[in-house]
PDB file of N, CA and C in Angstrom:
ATOM      1  N   UNK A 196      14.943  11.844 -24.853  1.00  0.00           N
ATOM      2  CA  UNK A 196      13.690  12.363 -24.333  1.00  0.00           C
ATOM      3  C   UNK A 196      13.660  12.187 -22.811  1.00  0.00           C
ATOM      4  N   UNK A 197      13.159  13.185 -22.115  1.00  0.00           N
ATOM      5  CA  UNK A 197      13.122  13.162 -20.653  1.00  0.00           C
ATOM      6  C   UNK A 197      12.123  12.134 -20.141  1.00  0.00           C
ATOM      7  N   UNK A 198      12.448  11.555 -19.007  1.00  0.00           N
ATOM      8  CA  UNK A 198      11.532  10.646 -18.327  1.00  0.00           C
ATOM      9  C   UNK A 198      10.417  11.488 -17.720  1.00  0.00           C
ATOM     10  N   UNK A 199       9.165  11.120 -18.023  1.00  0.00           N
ATOM     11  CA  UNK A 199       8.008  11.896 -17.554  1.00  0.00           C
ATOM     12  C   UNK A 199       7.454  11.303 -16.263  1.00  0.00           C
ATOM     13  N   UNK A 200       7.316  12.155 -15.265  1.00  0.00           N
ATOM     14  CA  UNK A 200       6.834  11.744 -13.948  1.00  0.00           C
ATOM     15  C   UNK A 200       5.543  12.470 -13.622  1.00  0.00           C
ATOM     16  N   UNK A 201       4.549  11.714 -13.164  1.00  0.00           N
ATOM     17  CA  UNK A 201       3.369  12.319 -12.548  1.00  0.00           C
ATOM     18  C   UNK A 201       3.625  12.289 -11.051  1.00  0.00           C
ATOM     19  N   UNK A 202       3.712  13.464 -10.445  1.00  0.00           N
ATOM     20  CA  UNK A 202       4.028  13.594  -9.025  1.00  0.00           C
ATOM     21  C   UNK A 202       2.771  14.034  -8.298  1.00  0.00           C
ATOM     22  N   UNK A 203       2.223  13.158  -7.449  1.00  0.00           N
ATOM     23  CA  UNK A 203       0.991  13.416  -6.707  1.00  0.00           C
ATOM     24  C   UNK A 203       1.302  13.571  -5.228  1.00  0.00           C
ATOM     25  N   UNK A 204       1.061  14.761  -4.722  1.00  0.00           N
ATOM     26  CA  UNK A 204       1.247  15.029  -3.293  1.00  0.00           C
ATOM     27  C   UNK A 204       0.286  16.147  -2.922  1.00  0.00           C
ATOM     28  N   UNK A 205      -0.434  15.974  -1.819  1.00  0.00           N
ATOM     29  CA  UNK A 205      -1.417  16.979  -1.424  1.00  0.00           C
ATOM     30  C   UNK A 205      -0.761  18.260  -0.929  1.00  0.00           C
ATOM     31  N   UNK A 206       0.537  18.257  -0.717  1.00  0.00           N
ATOM     32  CA  UNK A 206       1.228  19.460  -0.272  1.00  0.00           C
ATOM     33  C   UNK A 206       2.593  19.559  -0.949  1.00  0.00           C
ATOM     34  N   UNK A 207       2.620  19.656  -2.272  1.00  0.00           N
ATOM     35  CA  UNK A 207       3.900  19.622  -2.985  1.00  0.00           C
ATOM     36  C   UNK A 207       4.810  20.807  -2.691  1.00  0.00           C
ATOM     37  N   UNK A 208       4.280  21.901  -2.155  1.00  0.00           N
ATOM     38  CA  UNK A 208       5.150  23.038  -1.854  1.00  0.00           C
ATOM     39  C   UNK A 208       6.186  22.677  -0.793  1.00  0.00           C
ATOM     40  N   UNK A 209       5.879  21.674   0.034  1.00  0.00           N
ATOM     41  CA  UNK A 209       6.844  21.225   1.022  1.00  0.00           C
ATOM     42  C   UNK A 209       7.994  20.450   0.382  1.00  0.00           C
ATOM     43  N   UNK A 210       7.842  20.045  -0.841  1.00  0.00           N
ATOM     44  CA  UNK A 210       8.831  19.184  -1.475  1.00  0.00           C
ATOM     45  C   UNK A 210       9.431  19.824  -2.717  1.00  0.00           C
ATOM     46  N   UNK A 211       9.510  21.154  -2.691  1.00  0.00           N
ATOM     47  CA  UNK A 211      10.100  21.872  -3.823  1.00  0.00           C
ATOM     48  C   UNK A 211      11.524  21.418  -4.094  1.00  0.00           C
ATOM     49  N   UNK A 212      12.256  21.044  -3.044  1.00  0.00           N
ATOM     50  CA  UNK A 212      13.624  20.568  -3.222  1.00  0.00           C
ATOM     51  C   UNK A 212      13.648  19.282  -4.033  1.00  0.00           C
ATOM     52  N   UNK A 213      12.708  18.389  -3.768  1.00  0.00           N
ATOM     53  CA  UNK A 213      12.617  17.155  -4.545  1.00  0.00           C
ATOM     54  C   UNK A 213      12.273  17.466  -5.999  1.00  0.00           C
ATOM     55  N   UNK A 214      11.297  18.329  -6.205  1.00  0.00           N
ATOM     56  CA  UNK A 214      10.900  18.694  -7.567  1.00  0.00           C
ATOM     57  C   UNK A 214      12.072  19.333  -8.307  1.00  0.00           C
ATOM     58  N   UNK A 215      12.777  20.228  -7.636  1.00  0.00           N
ATOM     59  CA  UNK A 215      13.945  20.871  -8.230  1.00  0.00           C
ATOM     60  C   UNK A 215      15.015  19.832  -8.574  1.00  0.00           C
ATOM     61  N   UNK A 216      15.254  18.902  -7.653  1.00  0.00           N
ATOM     62  CA  UNK A 216      16.239  17.850  -7.895  1.00  0.00           C
ATOM     63  C   UNK A 216      15.868  16.972  -9.074  1.00  0.00           C
ATOM     64  N   UNK A 217      14.593  16.633  -9.190  1.00  0.00           N
ATOM     65  CA  UNK A 217      14.140  15.819 -10.313  1.00  0.00           C
ATOM     66  C   UNK A 217      14.348  16.553 -11.630  1.00  0.00           C
ATOM     67  N   UNK A 218      13.929  17.814 -11.661  1.00  0.00           N
ATOM     68  CA  UNK A 218      14.076  18.596 -12.899  1.00  0.00           C
ATOM     69  C   UNK A 218      15.542  18.797 -13.253  1.00  0.00           C
ATOM     70  N   UNK A 219      16.365  19.040 -12.235  1.00  0.00           N
ATOM     71  CA  UNK A 219      17.796  19.238 -12.467  1.00  0.00           C
ATOM     72  C   UNK A 219      18.448  17.976 -13.042  1.00  0.00           C
ATOM     73  N   UNK A 220      17.874  16.811 -12.719  1.00  0.00           N
ATOM     74  CA  UNK A 220      18.398  15.543 -13.209  1.00  0.00           C
ATOM     75  C   UNK A 220      17.728  15.098 -14.507  1.00  0.00           C
ATOM     76  N   UNK A 221      17.021  16.015 -15.152  1.00  0.00           N
ATOM     77  CA  UNK A 221      16.487  15.746 -16.476  1.00  0.00           C
ATOM     78  C   UNK A 221      15.104  15.128 -16.539  1.00  0.00           C
ATOM     79  N   UNK A 222      14.421  15.030 -15.404  1.00  0.00           N
ATOM     80  CA  UNK A 222      13.064  14.490 -15.409  1.00  0.00           C
ATOM     81  C   UNK A 222      12.066  15.593 -15.783  1.00  0.00           C
ATOM     82  N   UNK A 223      11.007  15.205 -16.488  1.00  0.00           N
ATOM     83  CA  UNK A 223       9.903  16.101 -16.820  1.00  0.00           C
ATOM     84  C   UNK A 223       8.801  15.807 -15.801  1.00  0.00           C
ATOM     85  N   UNK A 224       8.547  16.745 -14.881  1.00  0.00           N
ATOM     86  CA  UNK A 224       7.661  16.498 -13.745  1.00  0.00           C
ATOM     87  C   UNK A 224       6.361  17.264 -13.890  1.00  0.00           C
ATOM     88  N   UNK A 225       5.245  16.546 -13.829  1.00  0.00           N
ATOM     89  CA  UNK A 225       3.916  17.157 -13.767  1.00  0.00           C
ATOM     90  C   UNK A 225       3.415  16.978 -12.337  1.00  0.00           C
ATOM     91  N   UNK A 226       3.129  18.084 -11.650  1.00  0.00           N
ATOM     92  CA  UNK A 226       2.744  18.055 -10.246  1.00  0.00           C
ATOM     93  C   UNK A 226       1.243  18.269 -10.108  1.00  0.00           C
ATOM     94  N   UNK A 227       0.594  17.392  -9.361  1.00  0.00           N
ATOM     95  CA  UNK A 227      -0.823  17.551  -9.016  1.00  0.00           C
ATOM     96  C   UNK A 227      -0.969  17.339  -7.515  1.00  0.00           C
ATOM     97  N   UNK A 228      -2.020  17.936  -6.938  1.00  0.00           N
ATOM     98  CA  UNK A 228      -2.154  17.873  -5.487  1.00  0.00           C
ATOM     99  C   UNK A 228      -3.396  17.127  -5.006  1.00  0.00           C
ATOM    100  N   UNK A 229      -4.209  16.622  -5.929  1.00  0.00           N
ATOM    101  CA  UNK A 229      -5.385  15.861  -5.497  1.00  0.00           C
ATOM    102  C   UNK A 229      -5.492  14.559  -6.289  1.00  0.00           C
ATOM    103  N   UNK A 230      -6.144  13.604  -5.669  1.00  0.00           N
ATOM    104  CA  UNK A 230      -6.433  12.325  -6.314  1.00  0.00           C
ATOM    105  C   UNK A 230      -7.182  12.557  -7.625  1.00  0.00           C
ATOM    106  N   UNK A 231      -8.194  13.424  -7.565  1.00  0.00           N
ATOM    107  CA  UNK A 231      -9.029  13.687  -8.741  1.00  0.00           C
ATOM    108  C   UNK A 231      -8.210  14.279  -9.884  1.00  0.00           C
ATOM    109  N   UNK A 232      -7.337  15.245  -9.565  1.00  0.00           N
ATOM    110  CA  UNK A 232      -6.498  15.848 -10.603  1.00  0.00           C
ATOM    111  C   UNK A 232      -5.534  14.818 -11.198  1.00  0.00           C
ATOM    112  N   UNK A 233      -5.014  13.943 -10.359  1.00  0.00           N
ATOM    113  CA  UNK A 233      -4.103  12.901 -10.845  1.00  0.00           C
ATOM    114  C   UNK A 233      -4.821  11.940 -11.786  1.00  0.00           C
ATOM    115  N   UNK A 234      -6.035  11.539 -11.422  1.00  0.00           N
ATOM    116  CA  UNK A 234      -6.818  10.642 -12.287  1.00  0.00           C
ATOM    117  C   UNK A 234      -7.121  11.343 -13.606  1.00  0.00           C
ATOM    118  N   UNK A 235      -7.514  12.614 -13.534  1.00  0.00           N
ATOM    119  CA  UNK A 235      -7.835  13.368 -14.752  1.00  0.00           C
ATOM    120  C   UNK A 235      -6.608  13.473 -15.665  1.00  0.00           C
ATOM    121  N   UNK A 236      -5.476  13.793 -15.099  1.00  0.00           N
ATOM    122  CA  UNK A 236      -4.264  13.909 -15.905  1.00  0.00           C
ATOM    123  C   UNK A 236      -3.851  12.556 -16.468  1.00  0.00           C
ATOM    124  N   UNK A 237      -3.945  11.527 -15.657  1.00  0.00           N
ATOM    125  CA  UNK A 237      -3.633  10.167 -16.121  1.00  0.00           C
ATOM    126  C   UNK A 237      -4.548   9.773 -17.284  1.00  0.00           C
ATOM    127  N   UNK A 238      -5.820  10.117 -17.182  1.00  0.00           N
ATOM    128  CA  UNK A 238      -6.793   9.739 -18.208  1.00  0.00           C
ATOM    129  C   UNK A 238      -6.766  10.641 -19.441  1.00  0.00           C
ATOM    130  N   UNK A 239      -6.009  11.733 -19.397  1.00  0.00           N
ATOM    131  CA  UNK A 239      -6.007  12.693 -20.502  1.00  0.00           C
ATOM    132  C   UNK A 239      -5.096  12.273 -21.654  1.00  0.00           C
ATOM    133  N   UNK A 240      -4.686  11.028 -21.639  1.00  0.00           N
ATOM    134  CA  UNK A 240      -3.793  10.471 -22.653  1.00  0.00           C
ATOM    135  C   UNK A 240      -2.364  10.972 -22.491  1.00  0.00           C
ATOM    136  N   UNK A 241      -2.069  11.617 -21.370  1.00  0.00           N
ATOM    137  CA  UNK A 241      -0.680  11.992 -21.095  1.00  0.00           C
ATOM    138  C   UNK A 241       0.079  10.707 -20.789  1.00  0.00           C
ATOM    139  N   UNK A 242       1.200  10.554 -21.409  1.00  0.00           N
ATOM    140  CA  UNK A 242       2.015   9.364 -21.192  1.00  0.00           C
ATOM    141  C   UNK A 242       3.061   9.643 -20.133  1.00  0.00           C
ATOM    142  N   UNK A 243       2.992   8.942 -19.037  1.00  0.00           N
ATOM    143  CA  UNK A 243       3.991   9.059 -17.981  1.00  0.00           C
ATOM    144  C   UNK A 243       4.816   7.786 -17.942  1.00  0.00           C
ATOM    145  N   UNK A 244       6.086   7.948 -17.608  1.00  0.00           N
ATOM    146  CA  UNK A 244       6.974   6.801 -17.507  1.00  0.00           C
ATOM    147  C   UNK A 244       6.961   6.213 -16.109  1.00  0.00           C
ATOM    148  N   UNK A 245       6.683   7.057 -15.137  1.00  0.00           N
ATOM    149  CA  UNK A 245       6.685   6.620 -13.737  1.00  0.00           C
ATOM    150  C   UNK A 245       5.786   7.554 -12.934  1.00  0.00           C
ATOM    151  N   UNK A 246       5.247   7.021 -11.842  1.00  0.00           N
ATOM    152  CA  UNK A 246       4.371   7.784 -10.962  1.00  0.00           C
ATOM    153  C   UNK A 246       5.025   7.865  -9.584  1.00  0.00           C
ATOM    154  N   UNK A 247       5.111   9.074  -9.035  1.00  0.00           N
ATOM    155  CA  UNK A 247       5.648   9.309  -7.699  1.00  0.00           C
ATOM    156  C   UNK A 247       4.485   9.833  -6.863  1.00  0.00           C
ATOM    157  N   UNK A 248       4.082   9.051  -5.856  1.00  0.00           N
ATOM    158  CA  UNK A 248       2.805   9.295  -5.179  1.00  0.00           C
ATOM    159  C   UNK A 248       2.973   9.266  -3.667  1.00  0.00           C
ATOM    160  N   UNK A 249       2.429  10.289  -3.007  1.00  0.00           N
ATOM    161  CA  UNK A 249       2.388  10.322  -1.550  1.00  0.00           C
ATOM    162  C   UNK A 249       1.333   9.328  -1.069  1.00  0.00           C
ATOM    163  N   UNK A 250       1.647   8.581  -0.026  1.00  0.00           N
ATOM    164  CA  UNK A 250       0.699   7.610   0.512  1.00  0.00           C
ATOM    165  C   UNK A 250      -0.533   8.303   1.072  1.00  0.00           C
ATOM    166  N   UNK A 251      -0.320   9.361   1.846  1.00  0.00           N
ATOM    167  CA  UNK A 251      -1.438  10.070   2.472  1.00  0.00           C
ATOM    168  C   UNK A 251      -1.772  11.313   1.672  1.00  0.00           C
ATOM    169  N   UNK A 252      -3.003  11.411   1.240  1.00  0.00           N
ATOM    170  CA  UNK A 252      -3.484  12.596   0.543  1.00  0.00           C
ATOM    171  C   UNK A 252      -4.499  13.281   1.449  1.00  0.00           C
ATOM    172  N   UNK A 253      -4.829  14.513   1.178  1.00  0.00           N
ATOM    173  CA  UNK A 253      -5.688  15.283   2.071  1.00  0.00           C
ATOM    174  C   UNK A 253      -7.149  14.883   2.111  1.00  0.00           C
ATOM    175  N   UNK A 254      -7.574  14.052   1.186  1.00  0.00           N
ATOM    176  CA  UNK A 254      -8.991  13.672   1.139  1.00  0.00           C
ATOM    177  C   UNK A 254      -9.198  12.228   1.549  1.00  0.00           C
ATOM    178  N   UNK A 255     -10.340  11.679   1.173  1.00  0.00           N
ATOM    179  CA  UNK A 255     -10.646  10.302   1.563  1.00  0.00           C
ATOM    180  C   UNK A 255      -9.802   9.258   0.814  1.00  0.00           C
ATOM    181  N   UNK A 256      -9.305   9.615  -0.384  1.00  0.00           N
ATOM    182  CA  UNK A 256      -8.496   8.673  -1.148  1.00  0.00           C
ATOM    183  C   UNK A 256      -7.035   8.759  -0.724  1.00  0.00           C
ATOM    184  N   UNK A 257      -6.333   7.662  -0.891  1.00  0.00           N
ATOM    185  CA  UNK A 257      -4.907   7.607  -0.558  1.00  0.00           C
ATOM    186  C   UNK A 257      -4.092   7.394  -1.835  1.00  0.00           C
ATOM    187  N   UNK A 258      -2.798   7.501  -1.685  1.00  0.00           N
ATOM    188  CA  UNK A 258      -1.915   7.190  -2.809  1.00  0.00           C
ATOM    189  C   UNK A 258      -2.076   5.746  -3.259  1.00  0.00           C
ATOM    190  N   UNK A 259      -2.337   4.859  -2.310  1.00  0.00           N
ATOM    191  CA  UNK A 259      -2.563   3.453  -2.650  1.00  0.00           C
ATOM    192  C   UNK A 259      -3.849   3.298  -3.459  1.00  0.00           C
ATOM    193  N   UNK A 260      -4.869   4.100  -3.142  1.00  0.00           N
ATOM    194  CA  UNK A 260      -6.107   4.081  -3.931  1.00  0.00           C
ATOM    195  C   UNK A 260      -5.820   4.496  -5.377  1.00  0.00           C
ATOM    196  N   UNK A 261      -4.984   5.520  -5.546  1.00  0.00           N
ATOM    197  CA  UNK A 261      -4.615   5.971  -6.885  1.00  0.00           C
ATOM    198  C   UNK A 261      -3.874   4.858  -7.631  1.00  0.00           C
ATOM    199  N   UNK A 262      -2.913   4.246  -6.964  1.00  0.00           N
ATOM    200  CA  UNK A 262      -2.149   3.164  -7.595  1.00  0.00           C
ATOM    201  C   UNK A 262      -3.064   2.011  -8.004  1.00  0.00           C
ATOM    202  N   UNK A 263      -3.973   1.645  -7.132  1.00  0.00           N
ATOM    203  CA  UNK A 263      -4.913   0.563  -7.427  1.00  0.00           C
ATOM    204  C   UNK A 263      -5.788   0.915  -8.619  1.00  0.00           C
ATOM    205  N   UNK A 264      -6.277   2.146  -8.661  1.00  0.00           N
ATOM    206  CA  UNK A 264      -7.157   2.593  -9.755  1.00  0.00           C
ATOM    207  C   UNK A 264      -6.444   2.529 -11.093  1.00  0.00           C
ATOM    208  N   UNK A 265      -5.222   3.071 -11.171  1.00  0.00           N
ATOM    209  CA  UNK A 265      -4.569   3.072 -12.481  1.00  0.00           C
ATOM    210  C   UNK A 265      -4.100   1.672 -12.871  1.00  0.00           C
ATOM    211  N   UNK A 266      -3.776   0.821 -11.892  1.00  0.00           N
ATOM    212  CA  UNK A 266      -3.447  -0.580 -12.205  1.00  0.00           C
ATOM    213  C   UNK A 266      -4.694  -1.283 -12.759  1.00  0.00           C
ATOM    214  N   UNK A 267      -5.840  -1.054 -12.108  1.00  0.00           N
ATOM    215  CA  UNK A 267      -7.089  -1.654 -12.578  1.00  0.00           C
ATOM    216  C   UNK A 267      -7.450  -1.180 -13.985  1.00  0.00           C
ATOM    217  N   UNK A 268      -7.003   0.037 -14.336  1.00  0.00           N
ATOM    218  CA  UNK A 268      -7.241   0.578 -15.674  1.00  0.00           C
ATOM    219  C   UNK A 268      -6.213   0.084 -16.694  1.00  0.00           C
ATOM    220  N   UNK A 269      -5.285  -0.749 -16.247  1.00  0.00           N
ATOM    221  CA  UNK A 269      -4.324  -1.338 -17.174  1.00  0.00           C
ATOM    222  C   UNK A 269      -2.946  -0.706 -17.220  1.00  0.00           C
ATOM    223  N   UNK A 270      -2.693   0.285 -16.376  1.00  0.00           N
ATOM    224  CA  UNK A 270      -1.377   0.928 -16.355  1.00  0.00           C
ATOM    225  C   UNK A 270      -0.348  -0.029 -15.752  1.00  0.00           C
ATOM    226  N   UNK A 271       0.741  -0.245 -16.486  1.00  0.00           N
ATOM    227  CA  UNK A 271       1.798  -1.133 -15.997  1.00  0.00           C
ATOM    228  C   UNK A 271       3.089  -0.385 -15.707  1.00  0.00           C
ATOM    229  N   UNK A 272       3.039   0.941 -15.722  1.00  0.00           N
ATOM    230  CA  UNK A 272       4.226   1.757 -15.454  1.00  0.00           C
ATOM    231  C   UNK A 272       4.589   1.676 -13.972  1.00  0.00           C
ATOM    232  N   UNK A 273       5.853   1.926 -13.634  1.00  0.00           N
ATOM    233  CA  UNK A 273       6.261   1.897 -12.218  1.00  0.00           C
ATOM    234  C   UNK A 273       5.554   2.977 -11.405  1.00  0.00           C
ATOM    235  N   UNK A 274       5.181   2.602 -10.184  1.00  0.00           N
ATOM    236  CA  UNK A 274       4.556   3.522  -9.240  1.00  0.00           C
ATOM    237  C   UNK A 274       5.389   3.502  -7.967  1.00  0.00           C
ATOM    238  N   UNK A 275       5.907   4.658  -7.585  1.00  0.00           N
ATOM    239  CA  UNK A 275       6.696   4.782  -6.359  1.00  0.00           C
ATOM    240  C   UNK A 275       5.844   5.509  -5.337  1.00  0.00           C
ATOM    241  N   UNK A 276       5.501   4.823  -4.258  1.00  0.00           N
ATOM    242  CA  UNK A 276       4.683   5.412  -3.203  1.00  0.00           C
ATOM    243  C   UNK A 276       5.588   5.698  -2.014  1.00  0.00           C
ATOM    244  N   UNK A 277       5.454   6.893  -1.434  1.00  0.00           N
ATOM    245  CA  UNK A 277       6.292   7.276  -0.306  1.00  0.00           C
ATOM    246  C   UNK A 277       5.439   7.917   0.771  1.00  0.00           C
ATOM    247  N   UNK A 278       6.003   8.027   1.962  1.00  0.00           N
ATOM    248  CA  UNK A 278       5.295   8.660   3.067  1.00  0.00           C
ATOM    249  C   UNK A 278       6.281   9.314   4.020  1.00  0.00           C
ATOM    250  N   UNK A 279       5.829  10.356   4.661  1.00  0.00           N
ATOM    251  CA  UNK A 279       6.582  10.989   5.729  1.00  0.00           C
ATOM    252  C   UNK A 279       6.067  10.546   7.085  1.00  0.00           C
ATOM    253  N   UNK A 280       5.095   9.647   7.085  1.00  0.00           N
ATOM    254  CA  UNK A 280       4.495   9.147   8.326  1.00  0.00           C
ATOM    255  C   UNK A 280       4.790   7.653   8.445  1.00  0.00           C
ATOM    256  N   UNK A 281       5.929   7.300   9.025  1.00  0.00           N
ATOM    257  CA  UNK A 281       6.338   5.894   9.080  1.00  0.00           C
ATOM    258  C   UNK A 281       5.300   4.964   9.698  1.00  0.00           C
ATOM    259  N   UNK A 282       4.526   5.491  10.658  1.00  0.00           N
ATOM    260  CA  UNK A 282       3.517   4.642  11.295  1.00  0.00           C
ATOM    261  C   UNK A 282       2.443   4.180  10.310  1.00  0.00           C
ATOM    262  N   UNK A 283       2.229   4.938   9.236  1.00  0.00           N
ATOM    263  CA  UNK A 283       1.238   4.559   8.226  1.00  0.00           C
ATOM    264  C   UNK A 283       1.777   3.474   7.292  1.00  0.00           C
ATOM    265  N   UNK A 284       3.091   3.306   7.271  1.00  0.00           N
ATOM    266  CA  UNK A 284       3.704   2.357   6.342  1.00  0.00           C
ATOM    267  C   UNK A 284       4.190   1.089   7.036  1.00  0.00           C
ATOM    268  N   UNK A 285       3.931   0.960   8.307  1.00  0.00           N
ATOM    269  CA  UNK A 285       4.427  -0.193   9.048  1.00  0.00           C
ATOM    270  C   UNK A 285       3.990  -1.491   8.370  1.00  0.00           C
ATOM    271  N   UNK A 286       4.954  -2.366   8.166  1.00  0.00           N
ATOM    272  CA  UNK A 286       4.655  -3.657   7.575  1.00  0.00           C
ATOM    273  C   UNK A 286       4.519  -3.647   6.069  1.00  0.00           C
ATOM    274  N   UNK A 287       4.736  -2.487   5.437  1.00  0.00           N
ATOM    275  CA  UNK A 287       4.609  -2.398   3.978  1.00  0.00           C
ATOM    276  C   UNK A 287       5.992  -2.288   3.390  1.00  0.00           C
ATOM    277  N   UNK A 288       6.300  -3.144   2.443  1.00  0.00           N
ATOM    278  CA  UNK A 288       7.592  -3.023   1.777  1.00  0.00           C
ATOM    279  C   UNK A 288       7.448  -2.326   0.426  1.00  0.00           C
ATOM    280  N   UNK A 289       6.239  -1.848   0.130  1.00  0.00           N
ATOM    281  CA  UNK A 289       6.005  -1.164  -1.136  1.00  0.00           C
ATOM    282  C   UNK A 289       5.898   0.347  -0.959  1.00  0.00           C
ATOM    283  N   UNK A 290       6.297   0.840   0.211  1.00  0.00           N
ATOM    284  CA  UNK A 290       6.227   2.272   0.496  1.00  0.00           C
ATOM    285  C   UNK A 290       7.601   2.749   0.953  1.00  0.00           C
ATOM    286  N   UNK A 291       8.080   3.829   0.364  1.00  0.00           N
ATOM    287  CA  UNK A 291       9.340   4.438   0.771  1.00  0.00           C
ATOM    288  C   UNK A 291       9.043   5.471   1.844  1.00  0.00           C
ATOM    289  N   UNK A 292       9.803   5.433   2.917  1.00  0.00           N
ATOM    290  CA  UNK A 292       9.623   6.412   3.981  1.00  0.00           C
ATOM    291  C   UNK A 292      10.629   7.524   3.747  1.00  0.00           C
ATOM    292  N   UNK A 293      10.115   8.724   3.513  1.00  0.00           N
ATOM    293  CA  UNK A 293      11.022   9.837   3.262  1.00  0.00           C
ATOM    294  C   UNK A 293      11.448  10.452   4.585  1.00  0.00           C
ATOM    295  N   UNK A 294      12.639  11.007   4.558  1.00  0.00           N
ATOM    296  CA  UNK A 294      13.141  11.605   5.782  1.00  0.00           C
ATOM    297  C   UNK A 294      14.008  12.797   5.479  1.00  0.00           C
ATOM    298  N   UNK A 295      15.290  12.601   5.477  1.00  0.00           N
ATOM    299  CA  UNK A 295      16.244  13.694   5.310  1.00  0.00           C
ATOM    300  C   UNK A 295      16.354  14.117   3.856  1.00  0.00           C
ATOM    301  N   UNK A 296      16.884  15.323   3.662  1.00  0.00           N
ATOM    302  CA  UNK A 296      17.052  15.854   2.317  1.00  0.00           C
ATOM    303  C   UNK A 296      17.905  14.950   1.438  1.00  0.00           C
ATOM    304  N   UNK A 297      18.871  14.235   2.043  1.00  0.00           N
ATOM    305  CA  UNK A 297      19.712  13.360   1.215  1.00  0.00           C
ATOM    306  C   UNK A 297      18.923  12.188   0.635  1.00  0.00           C
ATOM    307  N   UNK A 298      17.737  11.932   1.163  1.00  0.00           N
ATOM    308  CA  UNK A 298      16.892  10.884   0.593  1.00  0.00           C
ATOM    309  C   UNK A 298      16.452  11.234  -0.820  1.00  0.00           C
ATOM    310  N   UNK A 299      16.512  12.510  -1.170  1.00  0.00           N
ATOM    311  CA  UNK A 299      16.164  12.930  -2.532  1.00  0.00           C
ATOM    312  C   UNK A 299      17.062  12.217  -3.532  1.00  0.00           C
ATOM    313  N   UNK A 300      18.335  12.099  -3.236  1.00  0.00           N
ATOM    314  CA  UNK A 300      19.284  11.408  -4.120  1.00  0.00           C
ATOM    315  C   UNK A 300      18.859   9.951  -4.316  1.00  0.00           C
ATOM    316  N   UNK A 301      18.425   9.318  -3.233  1.00  0.00           N
ATOM    317  CA  UNK A 301      17.978   7.926  -3.308  1.00  0.00           C
ATOM    318  C   UNK A 301      16.751   7.818  -4.210  1.00  0.00           C
ATOM    319  N   UNK A 302      15.797   8.723  -4.041  1.00  0.00           N
ATOM    320  CA  UNK A 302      14.593   8.705  -4.867  1.00  0.00           C
ATOM    321  C   UNK A 302      14.955   8.908  -6.335  1.00  0.00           C
ATOM    322  N   UNK A 303      15.822   9.857  -6.614  1.00  0.00           N
ATOM    323  CA  UNK A 303      16.237  10.104  -8.001  1.00  0.00           C
ATOM    324  C   UNK A 303      16.936   8.876  -8.578  1.00  0.00           C
ATOM    325  N   UNK A 304      17.812   8.247  -7.802  1.00  0.00           N
ATOM    326  CA  UNK A 304      18.508   7.046  -8.281  1.00  0.00           C
ATOM    327  C   UNK A 304      17.517   5.918  -8.583  1.00  0.00           C
ATOM    328  N   UNK A 305      16.537   5.731  -7.703  1.00  0.00           N
ATOM    329  CA  UNK A 305      15.535   4.688  -7.940  1.00  0.00           C
ATOM    330  C   UNK A 305      14.727   5.000  -9.195  1.00  0.00           C
ATOM    331  N   UNK A 306      14.314   6.253  -9.351  1.00  0.00           N
ATOM    332  CA  UNK A 306      13.536   6.629 -10.527  1.00  0.00           C
ATOM    333  C   UNK A 306      14.329   6.386 -11.814  1.00  0.00           C
ATOM    334  N   UNK A 307      15.603   6.649 -11.792  1.00  0.00           N
ATOM    335  CA  UNK A 307      16.425   6.398 -12.983  1.00  0.00           C
ATOM    336  C   UNK A 307      16.472   4.920 -13.313  1.00  0.00           C
ATOM    337  N   UNK A 308      16.422   4.069 -12.286  1.00  0.00           N
ATOM    338  CA  UNK A 308      16.468   2.625 -12.499  1.00  0.00           C
ATOM    339  C   UNK A 308      15.152   2.051 -13.006  1.00  0.00           C
ATOM    340  N   UNK A 309      14.026   2.574 -12.493  1.00  0.00           N
ATOM    341  CA  UNK A 309      12.744   1.961 -12.832  1.00  0.00           C
ATOM    342  C   UNK A 309      12.112   2.520 -14.089  1.00  0.00           C
ATOM    343  N   UNK A 310      12.515   3.699 -14.487  1.00  0.00           N
ATOM    344  CA  UNK A 310      11.868   4.324 -15.658  1.00  0.00           C
ATOM    345  C   UNK A 310      12.541   3.895 -16.949  1.00  0.00           C
TER     346      UNK A 310
END
């Protein structure tokens, strides 16, 4: 059975290569672009094995807010938070800073390990 990923990013069209890479590597990816949609999907009894979440979302909530909410609700699944804005992640060792396209391989390798 494929590893199920909830992928939350306010602009996922910019990361089609990542989504394609995940699917090509056998992951089942559900993509949402808002905090609210992610919470709704999480609460809909959909079972995800891992969460891939952008740190910065387009609204008042952040990826960290989403992670905190689902942890508070009892979710113990792995949550991978990433950002393309290194200045927002300074001093955080729980955020992956995305950069070059080859980083997709690193993300896929990590997801295979944690799921």
